[in-house]
Coordinates of C-alpha atoms in Angstrom, one line a residue:
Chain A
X1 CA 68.4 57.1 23.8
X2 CA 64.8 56.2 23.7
X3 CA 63.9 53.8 25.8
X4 CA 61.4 50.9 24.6
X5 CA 59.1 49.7 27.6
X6 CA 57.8 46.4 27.7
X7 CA 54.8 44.9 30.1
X8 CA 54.2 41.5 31.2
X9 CA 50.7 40.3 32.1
X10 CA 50.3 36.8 33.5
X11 CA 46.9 35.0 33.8
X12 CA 46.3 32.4 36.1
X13 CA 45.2 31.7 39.6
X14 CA 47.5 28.6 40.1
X15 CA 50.3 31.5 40.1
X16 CA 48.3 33.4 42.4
X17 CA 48.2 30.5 44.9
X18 CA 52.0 29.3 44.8
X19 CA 51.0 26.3 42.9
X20 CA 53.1 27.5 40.0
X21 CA 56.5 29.9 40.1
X22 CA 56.0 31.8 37.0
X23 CA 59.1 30.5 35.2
X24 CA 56.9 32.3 32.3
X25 CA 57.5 36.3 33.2
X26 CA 61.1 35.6 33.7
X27 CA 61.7 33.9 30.0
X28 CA 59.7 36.3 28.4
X29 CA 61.6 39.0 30.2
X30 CA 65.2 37.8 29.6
X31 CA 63.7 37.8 25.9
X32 CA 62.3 41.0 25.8
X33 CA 65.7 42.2 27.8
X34 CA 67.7 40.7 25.2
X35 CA 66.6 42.6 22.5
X36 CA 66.8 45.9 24.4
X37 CA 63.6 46.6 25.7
X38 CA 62.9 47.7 29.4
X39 CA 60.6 45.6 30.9
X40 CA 59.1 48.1 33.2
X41 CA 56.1 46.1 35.3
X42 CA 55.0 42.2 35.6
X43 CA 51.5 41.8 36.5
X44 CA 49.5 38.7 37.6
X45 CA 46.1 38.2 37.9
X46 CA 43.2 35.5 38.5
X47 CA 41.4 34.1 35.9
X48 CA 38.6 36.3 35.9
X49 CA 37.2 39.0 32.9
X50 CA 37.0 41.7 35.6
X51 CA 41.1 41.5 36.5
X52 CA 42.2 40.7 32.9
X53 CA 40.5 43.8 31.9
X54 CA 42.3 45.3 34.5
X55 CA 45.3 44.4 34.0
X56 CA 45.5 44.8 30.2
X57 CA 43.6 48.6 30.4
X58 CA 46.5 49.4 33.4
X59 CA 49.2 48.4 31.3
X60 CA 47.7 50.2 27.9
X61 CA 47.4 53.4 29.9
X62 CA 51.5 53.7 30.9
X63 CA 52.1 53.7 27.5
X64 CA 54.2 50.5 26.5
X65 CA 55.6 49.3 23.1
X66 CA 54.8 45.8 23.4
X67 CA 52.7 44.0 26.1
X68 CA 52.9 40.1 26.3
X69 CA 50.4 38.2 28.5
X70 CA 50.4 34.3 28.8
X71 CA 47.3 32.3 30.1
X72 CA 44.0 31.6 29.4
X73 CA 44.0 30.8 25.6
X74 CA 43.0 26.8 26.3
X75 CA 39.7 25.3 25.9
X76 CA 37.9 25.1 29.9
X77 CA 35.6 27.5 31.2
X78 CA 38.4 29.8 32.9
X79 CA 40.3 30.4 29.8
X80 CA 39.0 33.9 29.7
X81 CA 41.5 35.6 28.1
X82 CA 40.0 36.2 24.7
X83 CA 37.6 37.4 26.0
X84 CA 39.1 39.8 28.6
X85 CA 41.4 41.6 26.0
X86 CA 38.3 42.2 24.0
X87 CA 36.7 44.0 26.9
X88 CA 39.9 46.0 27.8
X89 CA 40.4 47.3 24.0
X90 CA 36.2 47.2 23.4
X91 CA 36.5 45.5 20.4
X92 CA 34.2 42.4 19.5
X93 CA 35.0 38.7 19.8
X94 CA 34.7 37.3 16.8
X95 CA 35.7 33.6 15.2
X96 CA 38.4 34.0 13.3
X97 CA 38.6 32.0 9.8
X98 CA 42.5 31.8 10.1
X99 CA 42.5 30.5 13.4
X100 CA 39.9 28.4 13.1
X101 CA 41.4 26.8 10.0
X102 CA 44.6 26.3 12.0
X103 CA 42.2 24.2 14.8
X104 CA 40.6 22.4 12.0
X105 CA 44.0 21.1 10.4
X106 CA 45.2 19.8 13.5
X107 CA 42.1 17.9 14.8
X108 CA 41.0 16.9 11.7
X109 CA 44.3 14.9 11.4
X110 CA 43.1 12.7 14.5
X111 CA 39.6 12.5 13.4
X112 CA 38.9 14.5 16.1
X113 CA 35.6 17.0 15.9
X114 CA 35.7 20.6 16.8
X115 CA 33.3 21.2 19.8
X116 CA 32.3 24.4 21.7
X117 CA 35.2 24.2 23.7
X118 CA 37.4 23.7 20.9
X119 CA 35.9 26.1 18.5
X120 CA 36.9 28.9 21.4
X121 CA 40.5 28.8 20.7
X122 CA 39.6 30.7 17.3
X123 CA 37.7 33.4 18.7
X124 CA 39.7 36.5 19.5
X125 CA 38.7 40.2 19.6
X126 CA 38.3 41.6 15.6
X127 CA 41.2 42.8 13.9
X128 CA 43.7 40.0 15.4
X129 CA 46.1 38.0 13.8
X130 CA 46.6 34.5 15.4
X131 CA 50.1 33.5 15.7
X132 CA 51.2 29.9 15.3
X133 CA 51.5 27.4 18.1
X134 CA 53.9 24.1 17.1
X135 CA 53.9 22.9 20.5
X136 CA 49.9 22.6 21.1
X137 CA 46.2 23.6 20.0
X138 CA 46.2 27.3 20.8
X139 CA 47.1 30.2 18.8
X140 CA 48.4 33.1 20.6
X141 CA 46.8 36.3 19.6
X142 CA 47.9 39.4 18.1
X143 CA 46.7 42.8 17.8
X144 CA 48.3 46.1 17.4
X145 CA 45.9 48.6 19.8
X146 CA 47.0 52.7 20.0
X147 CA 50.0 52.0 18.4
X148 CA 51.0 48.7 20.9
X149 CA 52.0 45.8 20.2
X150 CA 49.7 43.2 21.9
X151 CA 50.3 39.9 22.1
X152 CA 48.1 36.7 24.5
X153 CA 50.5 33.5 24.4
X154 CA 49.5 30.5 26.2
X155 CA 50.2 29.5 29.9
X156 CA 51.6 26.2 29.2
X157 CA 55.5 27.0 28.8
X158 CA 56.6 25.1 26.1
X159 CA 53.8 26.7 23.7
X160 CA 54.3 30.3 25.0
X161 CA 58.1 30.2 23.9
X162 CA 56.9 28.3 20.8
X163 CA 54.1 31.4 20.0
X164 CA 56.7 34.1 21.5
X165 CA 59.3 32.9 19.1
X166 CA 57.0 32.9 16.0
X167 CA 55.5 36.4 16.6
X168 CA 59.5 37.5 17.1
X169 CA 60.4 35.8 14.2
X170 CA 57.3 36.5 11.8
X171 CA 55.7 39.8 13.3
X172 CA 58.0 41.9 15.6
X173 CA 59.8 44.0 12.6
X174 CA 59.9 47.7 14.4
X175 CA 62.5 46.7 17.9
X176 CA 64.6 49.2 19.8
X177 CA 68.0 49.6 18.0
X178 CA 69.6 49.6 21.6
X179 CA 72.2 46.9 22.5
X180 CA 71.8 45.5 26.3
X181 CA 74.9 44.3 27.6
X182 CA 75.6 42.2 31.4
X183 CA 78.5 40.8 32.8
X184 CA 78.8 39.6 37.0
X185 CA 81.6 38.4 39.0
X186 CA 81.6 36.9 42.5
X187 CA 83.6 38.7 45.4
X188 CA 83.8 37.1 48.8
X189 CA 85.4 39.0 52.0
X190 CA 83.4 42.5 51.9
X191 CA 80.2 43.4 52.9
X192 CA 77.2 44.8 50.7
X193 CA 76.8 47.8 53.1
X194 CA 81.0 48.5 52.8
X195 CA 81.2 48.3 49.0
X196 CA 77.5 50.5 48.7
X197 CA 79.1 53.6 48.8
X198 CA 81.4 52.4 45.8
X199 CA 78.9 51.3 43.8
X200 CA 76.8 54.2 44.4
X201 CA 80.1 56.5 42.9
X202 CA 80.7 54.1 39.9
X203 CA 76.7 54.1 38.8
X204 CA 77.2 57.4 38.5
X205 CA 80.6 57.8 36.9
X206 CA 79.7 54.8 33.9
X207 CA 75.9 55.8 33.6
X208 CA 74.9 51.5 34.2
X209 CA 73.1 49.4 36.4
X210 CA 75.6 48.0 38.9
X211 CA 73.7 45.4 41.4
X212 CA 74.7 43.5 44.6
X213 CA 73.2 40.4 45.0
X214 CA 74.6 39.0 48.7
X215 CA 74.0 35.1 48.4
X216 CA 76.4 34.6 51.4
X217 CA 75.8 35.9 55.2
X218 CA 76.4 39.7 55.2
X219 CA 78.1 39.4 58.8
X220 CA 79.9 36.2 58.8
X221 CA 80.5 35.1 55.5
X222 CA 80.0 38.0 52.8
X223 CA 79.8 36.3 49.8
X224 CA 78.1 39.3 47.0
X225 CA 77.7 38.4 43.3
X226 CA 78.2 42.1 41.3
X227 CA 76.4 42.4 38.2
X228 CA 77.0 45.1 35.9
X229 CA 74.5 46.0 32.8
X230 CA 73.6 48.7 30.6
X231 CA 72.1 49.5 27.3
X232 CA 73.7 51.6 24.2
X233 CA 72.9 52.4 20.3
X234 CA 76.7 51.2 20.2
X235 CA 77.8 48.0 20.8
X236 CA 81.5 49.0 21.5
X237 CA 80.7 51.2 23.3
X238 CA 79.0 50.2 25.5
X239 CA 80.8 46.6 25.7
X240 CA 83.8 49.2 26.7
X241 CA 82.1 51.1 29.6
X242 CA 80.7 47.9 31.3
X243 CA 84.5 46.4 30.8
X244 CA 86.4 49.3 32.4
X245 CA 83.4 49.6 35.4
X246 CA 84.1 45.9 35.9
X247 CA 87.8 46.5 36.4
X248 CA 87.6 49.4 38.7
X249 CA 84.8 47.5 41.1
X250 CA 87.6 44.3 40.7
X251 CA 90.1 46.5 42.4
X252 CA 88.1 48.2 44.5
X253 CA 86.6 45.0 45.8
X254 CA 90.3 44.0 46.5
X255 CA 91.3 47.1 48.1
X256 CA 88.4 46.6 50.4
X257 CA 90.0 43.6 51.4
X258 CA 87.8 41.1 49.2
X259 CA 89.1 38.0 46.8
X260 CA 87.5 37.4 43.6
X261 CA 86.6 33.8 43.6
X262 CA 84.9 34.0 39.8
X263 CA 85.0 36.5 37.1
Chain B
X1 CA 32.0 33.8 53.4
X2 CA 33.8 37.2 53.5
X3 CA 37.3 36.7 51.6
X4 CA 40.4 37.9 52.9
X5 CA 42.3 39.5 49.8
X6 CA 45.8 39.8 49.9
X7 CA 48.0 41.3 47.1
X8 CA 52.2 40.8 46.6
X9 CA 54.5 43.6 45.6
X10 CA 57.8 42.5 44.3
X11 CA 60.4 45.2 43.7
X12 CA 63.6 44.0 41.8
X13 CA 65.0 45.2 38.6
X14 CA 66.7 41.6 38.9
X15 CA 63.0 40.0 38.5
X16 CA 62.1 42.8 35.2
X17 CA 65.3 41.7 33.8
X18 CA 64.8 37.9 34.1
X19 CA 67.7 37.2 36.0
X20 CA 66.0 36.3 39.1
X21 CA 63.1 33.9 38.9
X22 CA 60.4 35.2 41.0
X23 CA 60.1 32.3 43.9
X24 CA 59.5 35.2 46.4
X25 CA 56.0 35.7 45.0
X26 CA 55.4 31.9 45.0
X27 CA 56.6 31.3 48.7
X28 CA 54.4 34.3 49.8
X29 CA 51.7 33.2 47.6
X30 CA 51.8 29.5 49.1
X31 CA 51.9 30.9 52.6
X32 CA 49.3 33.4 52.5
X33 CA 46.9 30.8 51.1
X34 CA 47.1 28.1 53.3
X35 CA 46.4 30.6 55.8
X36 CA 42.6 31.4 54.0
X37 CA 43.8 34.6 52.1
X38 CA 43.2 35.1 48.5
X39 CA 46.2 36.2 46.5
X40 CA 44.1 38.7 43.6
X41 CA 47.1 40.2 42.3
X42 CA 51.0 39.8 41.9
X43 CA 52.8 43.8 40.9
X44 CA 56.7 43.6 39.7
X45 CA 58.6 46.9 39.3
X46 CA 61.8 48.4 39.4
X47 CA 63.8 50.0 41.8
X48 CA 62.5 53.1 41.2
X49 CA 61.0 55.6 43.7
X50 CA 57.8 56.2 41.4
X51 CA 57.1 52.5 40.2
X52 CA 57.6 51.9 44.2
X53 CA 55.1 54.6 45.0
X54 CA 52.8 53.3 42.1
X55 CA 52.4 50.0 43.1
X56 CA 51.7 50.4 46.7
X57 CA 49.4 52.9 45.8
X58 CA 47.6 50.9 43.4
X59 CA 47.4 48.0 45.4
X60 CA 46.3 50.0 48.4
X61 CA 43.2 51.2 46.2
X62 CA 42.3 47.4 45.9
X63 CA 41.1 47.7 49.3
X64 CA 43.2 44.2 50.1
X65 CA 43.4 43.1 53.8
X66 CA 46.9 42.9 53.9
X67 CA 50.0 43.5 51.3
X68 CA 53.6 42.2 51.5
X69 CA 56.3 43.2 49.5
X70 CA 60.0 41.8 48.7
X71 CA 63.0 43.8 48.0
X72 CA 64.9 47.5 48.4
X73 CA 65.8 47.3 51.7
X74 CA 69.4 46.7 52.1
X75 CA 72.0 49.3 52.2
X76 CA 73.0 50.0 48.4
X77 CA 72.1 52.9 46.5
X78 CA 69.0 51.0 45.0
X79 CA 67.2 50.0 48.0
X80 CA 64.4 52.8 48.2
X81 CA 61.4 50.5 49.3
X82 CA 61.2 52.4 52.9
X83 CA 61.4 55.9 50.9
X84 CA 58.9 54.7 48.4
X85 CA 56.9 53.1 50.9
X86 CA 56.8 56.8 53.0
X87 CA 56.0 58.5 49.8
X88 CA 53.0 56.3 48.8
X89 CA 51.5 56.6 52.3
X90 CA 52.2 60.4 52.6
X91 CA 54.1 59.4 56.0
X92 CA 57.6 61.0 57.3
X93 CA 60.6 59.0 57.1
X94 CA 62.1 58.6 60.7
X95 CA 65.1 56.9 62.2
X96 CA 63.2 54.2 63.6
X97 CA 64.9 53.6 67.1
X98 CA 64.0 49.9 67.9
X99 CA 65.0 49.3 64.6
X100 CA 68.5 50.5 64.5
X101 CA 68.8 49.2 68.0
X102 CA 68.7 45.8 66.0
X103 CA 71.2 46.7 63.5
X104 CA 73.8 48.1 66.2
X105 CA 73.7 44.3 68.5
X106 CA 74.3 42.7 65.0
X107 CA 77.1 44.9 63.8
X108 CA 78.8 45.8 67.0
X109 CA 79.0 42.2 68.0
X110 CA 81.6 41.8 64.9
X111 CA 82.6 45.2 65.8
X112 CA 82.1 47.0 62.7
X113 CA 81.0 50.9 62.6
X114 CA 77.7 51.8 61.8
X115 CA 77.7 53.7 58.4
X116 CA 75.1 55.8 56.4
X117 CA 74.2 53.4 53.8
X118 CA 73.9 50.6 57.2
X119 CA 71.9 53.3 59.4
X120 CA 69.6 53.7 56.0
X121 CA 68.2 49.9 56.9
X122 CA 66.6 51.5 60.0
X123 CA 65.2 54.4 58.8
X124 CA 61.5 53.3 58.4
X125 CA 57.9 55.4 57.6
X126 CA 56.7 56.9 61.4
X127 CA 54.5 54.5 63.1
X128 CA 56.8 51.4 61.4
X129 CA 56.9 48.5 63.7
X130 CA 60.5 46.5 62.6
X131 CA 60.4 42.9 62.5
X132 CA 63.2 40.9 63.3
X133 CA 65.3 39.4 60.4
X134 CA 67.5 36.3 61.9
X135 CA 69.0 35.3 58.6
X136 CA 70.6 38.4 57.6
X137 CA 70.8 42.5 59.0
X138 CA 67.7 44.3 57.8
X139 CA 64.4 44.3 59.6
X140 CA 61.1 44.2 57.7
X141 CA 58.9 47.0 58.0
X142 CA 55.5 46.7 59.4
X143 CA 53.1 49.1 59.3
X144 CA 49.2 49.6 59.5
X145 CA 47.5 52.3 57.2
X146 CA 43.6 52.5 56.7
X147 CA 43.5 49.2 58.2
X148 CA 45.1 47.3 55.6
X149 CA 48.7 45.6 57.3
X150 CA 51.6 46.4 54.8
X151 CA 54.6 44.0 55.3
X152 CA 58.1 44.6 53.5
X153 CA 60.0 42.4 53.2
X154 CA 64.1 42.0 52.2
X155 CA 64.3 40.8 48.6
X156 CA 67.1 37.7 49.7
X157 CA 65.0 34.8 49.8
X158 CA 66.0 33.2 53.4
X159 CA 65.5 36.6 54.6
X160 CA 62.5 37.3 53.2
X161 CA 61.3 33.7 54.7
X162 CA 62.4 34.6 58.0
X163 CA 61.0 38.1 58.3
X164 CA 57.5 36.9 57.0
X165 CA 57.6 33.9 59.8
X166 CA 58.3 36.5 62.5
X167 CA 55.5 38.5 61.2
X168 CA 52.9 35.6 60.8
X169 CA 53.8 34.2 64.4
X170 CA 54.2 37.5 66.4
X171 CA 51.9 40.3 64.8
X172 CA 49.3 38.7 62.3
X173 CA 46.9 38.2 65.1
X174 CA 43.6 38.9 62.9
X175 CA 43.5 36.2 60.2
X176 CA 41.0 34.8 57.8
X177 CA 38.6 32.0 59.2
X178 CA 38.3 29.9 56.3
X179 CA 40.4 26.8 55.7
X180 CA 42.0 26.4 51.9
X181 CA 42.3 22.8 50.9
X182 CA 43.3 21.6 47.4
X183 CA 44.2 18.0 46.0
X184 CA 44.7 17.1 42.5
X185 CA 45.4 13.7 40.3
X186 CA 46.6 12.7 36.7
X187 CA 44.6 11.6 34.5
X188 CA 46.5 10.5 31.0
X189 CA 44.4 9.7 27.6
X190 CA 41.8 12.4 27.9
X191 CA 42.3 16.0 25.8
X192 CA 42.3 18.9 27.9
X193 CA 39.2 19.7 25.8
X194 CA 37.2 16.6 26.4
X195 CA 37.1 17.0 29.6
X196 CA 36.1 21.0 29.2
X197 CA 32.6 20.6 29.5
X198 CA 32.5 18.1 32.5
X199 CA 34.9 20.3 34.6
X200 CA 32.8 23.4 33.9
X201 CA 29.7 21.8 35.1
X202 CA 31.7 20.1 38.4
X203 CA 33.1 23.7 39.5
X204 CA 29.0 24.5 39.1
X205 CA 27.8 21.5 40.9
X206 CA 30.3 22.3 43.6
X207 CA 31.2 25.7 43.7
X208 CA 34.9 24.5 44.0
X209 CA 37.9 25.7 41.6
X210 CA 38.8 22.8 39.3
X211 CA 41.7 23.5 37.4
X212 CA 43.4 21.4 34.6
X213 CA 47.1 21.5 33.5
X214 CA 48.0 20.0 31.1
X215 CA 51.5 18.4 30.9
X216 CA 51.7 16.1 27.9
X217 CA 50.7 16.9 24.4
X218 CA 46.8 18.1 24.1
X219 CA 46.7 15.5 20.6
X220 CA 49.1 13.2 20.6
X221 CA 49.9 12.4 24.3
X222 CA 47.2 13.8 26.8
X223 CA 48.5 14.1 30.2
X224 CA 46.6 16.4 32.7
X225 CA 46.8 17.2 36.4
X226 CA 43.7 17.8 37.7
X227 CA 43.5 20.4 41.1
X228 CA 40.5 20.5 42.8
X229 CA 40.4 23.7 45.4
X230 CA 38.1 25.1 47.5
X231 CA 37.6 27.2 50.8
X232 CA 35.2 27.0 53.9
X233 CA 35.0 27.8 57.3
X234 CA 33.8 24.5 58.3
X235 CA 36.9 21.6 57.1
X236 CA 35.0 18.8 57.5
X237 CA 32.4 20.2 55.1
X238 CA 35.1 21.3 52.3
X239 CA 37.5 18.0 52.8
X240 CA 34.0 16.4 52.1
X241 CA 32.8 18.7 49.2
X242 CA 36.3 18.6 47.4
X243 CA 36.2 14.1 48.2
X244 CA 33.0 14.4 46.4
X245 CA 34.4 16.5 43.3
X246 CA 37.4 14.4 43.2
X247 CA 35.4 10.9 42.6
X248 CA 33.3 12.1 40.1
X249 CA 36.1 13.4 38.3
X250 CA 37.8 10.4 38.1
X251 CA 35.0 8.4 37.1
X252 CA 34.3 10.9 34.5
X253 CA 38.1 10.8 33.3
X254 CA 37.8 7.4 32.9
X255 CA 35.0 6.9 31.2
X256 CA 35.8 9.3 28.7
X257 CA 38.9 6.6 28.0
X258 CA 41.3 7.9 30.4
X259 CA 43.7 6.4 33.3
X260 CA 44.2 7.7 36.2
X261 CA 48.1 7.2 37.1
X262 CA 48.6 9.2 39.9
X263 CA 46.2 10.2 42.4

């Protein structure tokens, strides 16, 4: 099974401080996830040319199908994400008509004129194709570089699902056929270090991702939420594995003395 | 002004997934810069040995002053932060004896037998200092290499809180002089691209970081939040310098049509 690895690339300083929890990496990454790519590294960077080139020529060199930055598409003077991707791929910035067309339509509308700072959010690196944005001004940007998938969304939330759902929609034809699967349960009574060894056995046995997440008190109150993913060409089959490793970590859990307060 | 740079290593297939929103990177982000560092960059990988050993390896080639990562340090099968950790330093693993000191009080108190996957939680790179963990069993691992301090930290969130408050209190005895202040305001009625130009000359005219975010709709209803940030190792002068920026930003904002309805 081929696996399809994805990258992440956040742009913004107000991440970088605590100022924002990037709700961003994890939406994208449940998306990506959900249609069985492995998201393999989330970067995040300041808003400056030197770190978004950086960042983007990092994640180009490890090889990823698709890499999905949000950030720095807007009109103020550290919106430098145009520009940045340019440098990473060395390709030139240039204004492009579709874009700018795009920009026109929708501040024409409010007899609105395009200024400097507008006319920026058409200009991407050549060859890109801007995707649309329904819930603002700036089109995310698109461009296919050694044979990835590139594409700049916006940092405001709402209009990077709006852009990521277009370019899905619209522009992401070649996906991984795999099917990525996850269930959980809670289990209260038994300690993450007493069930380890289990888990360990049963990773092995079933070939998935089995994960304890303690949100109790390991010593007092052991409270560990168990999830249990994988990925398959087979839906059945792999909606049969995760089944039967979710019953045998059940029993075990109740062997070990535990009680399954939610399945 | 030298500046301190500090860089965050969160290791979590959880995070890659989306499951887990990332609030460890904002609460270390938030902490470390109100204490005069400057966050430069944010690495997620998985709980892998190799992404492990990538990341602190990369980072470490930033030349930060200090890095702190979250995650892979409990007892379960994929907790290899103090292995990757080792292997990215080129240092020996080592039954770290203060360390597992710590883990028999808490264990034998409830008594309950110390097993491999619980001895693993002490077993730290030679030199480790362990740092006590009061909301749950596993120290964090301190260690010093080529000057830069290297903090990990457990990936549960109150655990991670704790360790890194023990850290900052009892070891982090070299800190950054400069003081971080920030303030910001809303301004509604004004497009994020009005406003460009002015902010771009302000962030000139006061070598401060003036950020806007914009939280209503860039056409139809423009709401932004304006953050004004800067450093100094004199507070009076920056409290001053950012009082300055904020005044003539809300004058500006105003008369470009807008009202300010929150400061």
């Amino acid at each position: 099974m081929e696996i399809w690895y994805a990258e992440i690339i956040n742009i913004g300083n107000e991440i970088l401080t605590g100022r924002t929890i990037n709700t961003n990496a994890s939406h994208i990454a449940r998306r990506l996830t959900s249609l069985g790519y492995t998201v393999r590294r989330i970067t995040v960077v300041r808003d400056e040319i030197e770190e978004i080139v950086s960042a983007f020529r990092e994640a180009i060199n490890r090889r990823p199908r698709i890499i999905i930055s949000t950030g720095g598409l807007g009109p103020t003077y550290d919106d430098k994400t145009n520009e940045g991707l340019a440098k990473a791929l060395n390709i030139e910035l240039e204004l492009n008509e579709i874009a700018y067309k795009m920009l026109l339509e929708k501040y024409s509308k409010l007899n609105i004129e395009i200024t400097e700072e507008r006319k920026k959010m058409a200009i991407m690196p050549k060859g890109s194709i801007p995707v649309e944005n329904n819930a603002g001004v700036a089109p995310g940007i698109l461009i296919v570089y050694q044979g990835i998938t590139i594409l700049a969304t916006p940092g405001v939330p709402k209009e990077m699902e709006d852009v990521l759902e277009n370019f899905i929609k619209k522009y992401l034809k070649d996906r991984p056929s795999v099917k990525y699967l996850e269930t959980s349960f809670l289990l209260e009574g038994v300690m993450e270090s007493t069930i380890a060894p289990y888990v360990k056995q049963l990773v092995k046995k079933y070939d998935l991702y089995i994960k304890t997440h303690p949100k109790g008190q390991e010593l007092s109150k052991p409270i560990l939420e168990i999830q249990i993913a994988g990925s398959s060409e087979n839906e059945a089959e792999i909606k049969e594995r995760i089944q039967k490793a979710l019953e045998e970590l059940k029993e075990i859990g109740v062997k070990l003395g535990g009680t399954i307060i939610q399945s």
